[in-house]
Short mmCIF file of C-alpha atoms in Angstrom, two decimals:
data_model
loop_
_atom_site.label_atom_id
_atom_site.label_comp_id
_atom_site.label_asym_id
_atom_site.label_seq_id
_atom_site.Cartn_x
_atom_site.Cartn_y
_atom_site.Cartn_z
CA MET K 44 -6.23 11.22 -12.97
CA ALA K 45 -2.59 10.48 -12.67
CA PHE K 46 -3.14 7.40 -10.36
CA ASN K 47 -5.66 5.69 -12.85
CA GLY K 48 -4.43 2.48 -14.32
CA THR K 49 -3.10 -0.92 -13.35
CA TRP K 50 0.42 -1.01 -11.71
CA LYS K 51 2.67 -4.15 -11.35
CA VAL K 52 5.26 -4.18 -8.76
CA ASP K 53 8.72 -3.72 -10.22
CA ARG K 54 11.08 -3.46 -7.39
CA SER K 55 11.21 -2.96 -3.51
CA GLU K 56 13.57 -1.19 -1.30
CA ASN K 57 14.06 -2.23 2.43
CA TYR K 58 10.76 -3.97 2.35
CA ASP K 59 11.93 -7.13 4.17
CA LYS K 60 13.23 -5.01 7.05
CA PHE K 61 9.86 -2.90 7.06
CA MET K 62 7.89 -6.14 7.18
CA GLU K 63 10.04 -7.52 10.12
CA GLN K 64 9.29 -4.19 11.85
CA MET K 65 5.63 -4.80 11.23
CA GLY K 66 6.11 -8.20 12.99
CA ILE K 67 5.68 -10.32 9.97
CA ASN K 68 7.34 -13.62 10.43
CA LEU K 69 10.26 -14.82 8.16
CA VAL K 70 8.12 -17.30 6.10
CA LYS K 71 5.51 -14.68 5.20
CA ARG K 72 8.18 -12.08 4.47
CA LYS K 73 9.81 -14.44 1.90
CA LEU K 74 6.61 -15.12 0.36
CA ALA K 75 5.67 -11.43 0.19
CA ALA K 76 8.87 -10.51 -1.44
CA HIS K 77 7.53 -12.50 -4.48
CA ASP K 78 3.84 -11.51 -4.34
CA ASN K 79 3.61 -10.28 -7.93
CA LEU K 80 1.28 -7.56 -6.48
CA LYS K 81 -0.88 -5.55 -9.11
CA ILE K 82 -2.81 -2.63 -7.90
CA THR K 83 -5.51 -1.07 -10.08
CA LEU K 84 -6.57 2.50 -9.08
CA GLU K 85 -9.56 4.37 -10.30
CA GLN K 86 -10.05 7.85 -9.03
CA ASN K 87 -13.22 9.82 -9.54
CA GLU K 88 -12.83 13.18 -7.84
CA ASP K 89 -12.56 12.27 -4.11
CA THR K 90 -13.41 8.66 -4.42
CA PHE K 91 -11.16 5.91 -5.14
CA HIS K 92 -11.65 2.31 -6.17
CA VAL K 93 -8.69 -0.01 -5.68
CA LYS K 94 -8.14 -3.60 -6.63
CA GLU K 95 -5.18 -5.46 -5.28
CA VAL K 96 -4.18 -8.87 -6.91
CA SER K 97 -1.27 -10.78 -5.71
CA THR K 98 -0.20 -14.45 -5.40
CA PHE K 99 -2.11 -14.59 -2.06
CA ARG K 100 -5.30 -12.78 -2.46
CA THR K 101 -7.54 -10.44 -4.30
CA LEU K 102 -9.01 -7.41 -2.60
CA GLU K 103 -11.29 -4.68 -3.75
CA LEU K 104 -12.14 -1.63 -1.64
CA ASP K 105 -13.57 1.94 -2.07
CA PHE K 106 -12.54 4.88 -0.13
CA LYS K 107 -13.30 8.50 -0.10
CA LEU K 108 -10.47 11.05 0.76
CA GLY K 109 -10.44 12.03 4.41
CA VAL K 110 -13.12 9.39 5.46
CA THR K 111 -11.84 6.65 7.80
CA PHE K 112 -12.26 3.07 6.84
CA GLN K 113 -11.10 -0.44 7.94
CA TYR K 114 -8.55 -2.42 6.06
CA SER K 115 -6.68 -5.74 6.49
CA LEU K 116 -3.11 -6.28 5.19
CA ALA K 117 -2.36 -9.52 3.56
CA ASP K 118 -0.99 -10.96 6.79
CA GLY K 119 -4.26 -10.30 8.60
CA THR K 120 -3.23 -7.17 10.42
CA GLU K 121 -6.21 -5.04 10.89
CA LEU K 122 -5.92 -1.14 10.26
CA SER K 123 -8.34 1.84 10.56
CA GLY K 124 -7.42 5.07 8.83
CA SER K 125 -7.79 7.28 5.81
CA TRP K 126 -6.21 8.79 2.78
CA VAL K 127 -5.80 12.49 1.95
CA MET K 128 -4.43 14.20 -1.13
CA GLU K 129 -1.73 16.81 -0.69
CA GLY K 130 -1.01 18.21 -3.95
CA ASP K 131 -0.10 15.35 -6.22
CA VAL K 132 0.64 13.08 -3.37
CA LEU K 133 -1.75 10.42 -1.81
CA LYS K 134 -1.04 10.18 1.83
CA GLY K 135 -2.51 7.42 4.21
CA SER K 136 -2.48 7.32 8.05
CA PHE K 137 -3.47 3.96 9.41
CA ILE K 138 -3.62 2.93 13.02
CA ARG K 139 -3.08 -0.79 13.88
CA LYS K 140 -5.94 -2.20 15.91
CA ASP K 141 -3.70 -4.71 17.70
CA ASN K 142 -1.08 -2.22 19.06
CA GLY K 143 -2.33 1.46 18.25
CA LYS K 144 0.96 2.12 16.32
CA THR K 145 0.75 4.14 13.17
CA LEU K 146 1.56 2.92 9.57
CA THR K 147 1.96 5.88 7.10
CA THR K 148 1.85 5.14 3.27
CA ILE K 149 2.56 7.69 0.51
CA ARG K 150 1.68 7.07 -3.12
CA GLN K 151 3.04 9.32 -5.74
CA ILE K 152 3.75 9.22 -9.50
CA VAL K 153 7.46 9.71 -10.29
CA GLY K 154 8.11 9.79 -13.93
CA ASP K 155 6.30 6.87 -15.32
CA GLU K 156 6.22 4.94 -12.02
CA LEU K 157 3.94 4.64 -9.00
CA VAL K 158 6.16 4.67 -5.89
CA GLN K 159 4.48 3.53 -2.80
CA SER K 160 6.48 4.55 0.45
CA TYR K 161 5.84 3.11 3.77
CA SER K 162 6.95 4.11 7.39
CA TYR K 163 6.39 2.16 10.45
CA GLU K 164 8.15 2.66 13.82
CA GLY K 165 11.21 4.36 12.19
CA VAL K 166 11.72 1.96 9.39
CA GLU K 167 10.92 3.09 5.86
CA ALA K 168 10.59 1.22 2.68
CA LYS K 169 9.42 1.55 -0.88
CA ARG K 170 7.71 -0.47 -3.62
CA VAL K 171 7.97 0.88 -7.02
CA PHE K 172 5.31 -0.04 -9.72
CA LYS K 173 5.20 0.24 -13.55
CA LYS K 174 1.99 0.48 -15.61
CA SER K 175 1.07 -2.96 -16.92
#
């Protein structure tokens, strides 16, 4: 599957502004900008295994397309939501447990890169990953 592999963050666009909109304080935003995030994705039909390794934490989770699950961001923000596949695009919609607002995430392969786009309360950002 196209998403399979280990991806290392290469660059970010508007990520600090996005994190600020999410309510993440300045110190955590500065640290997150240099988190050296690696994401390993393994897709088996409609089931995904994800391993996220950064300077701050290692997290492993499994999810099935269309099935709601619980997830915590690195800053501790609790979310509930699911991923769906639309063509070659993986779309996630997550509701924050603290305020009920929606975080949307899109993962897609563009050329030889994994582009992860975020949208929250009108602020959009991207993180671009290269295979490692």
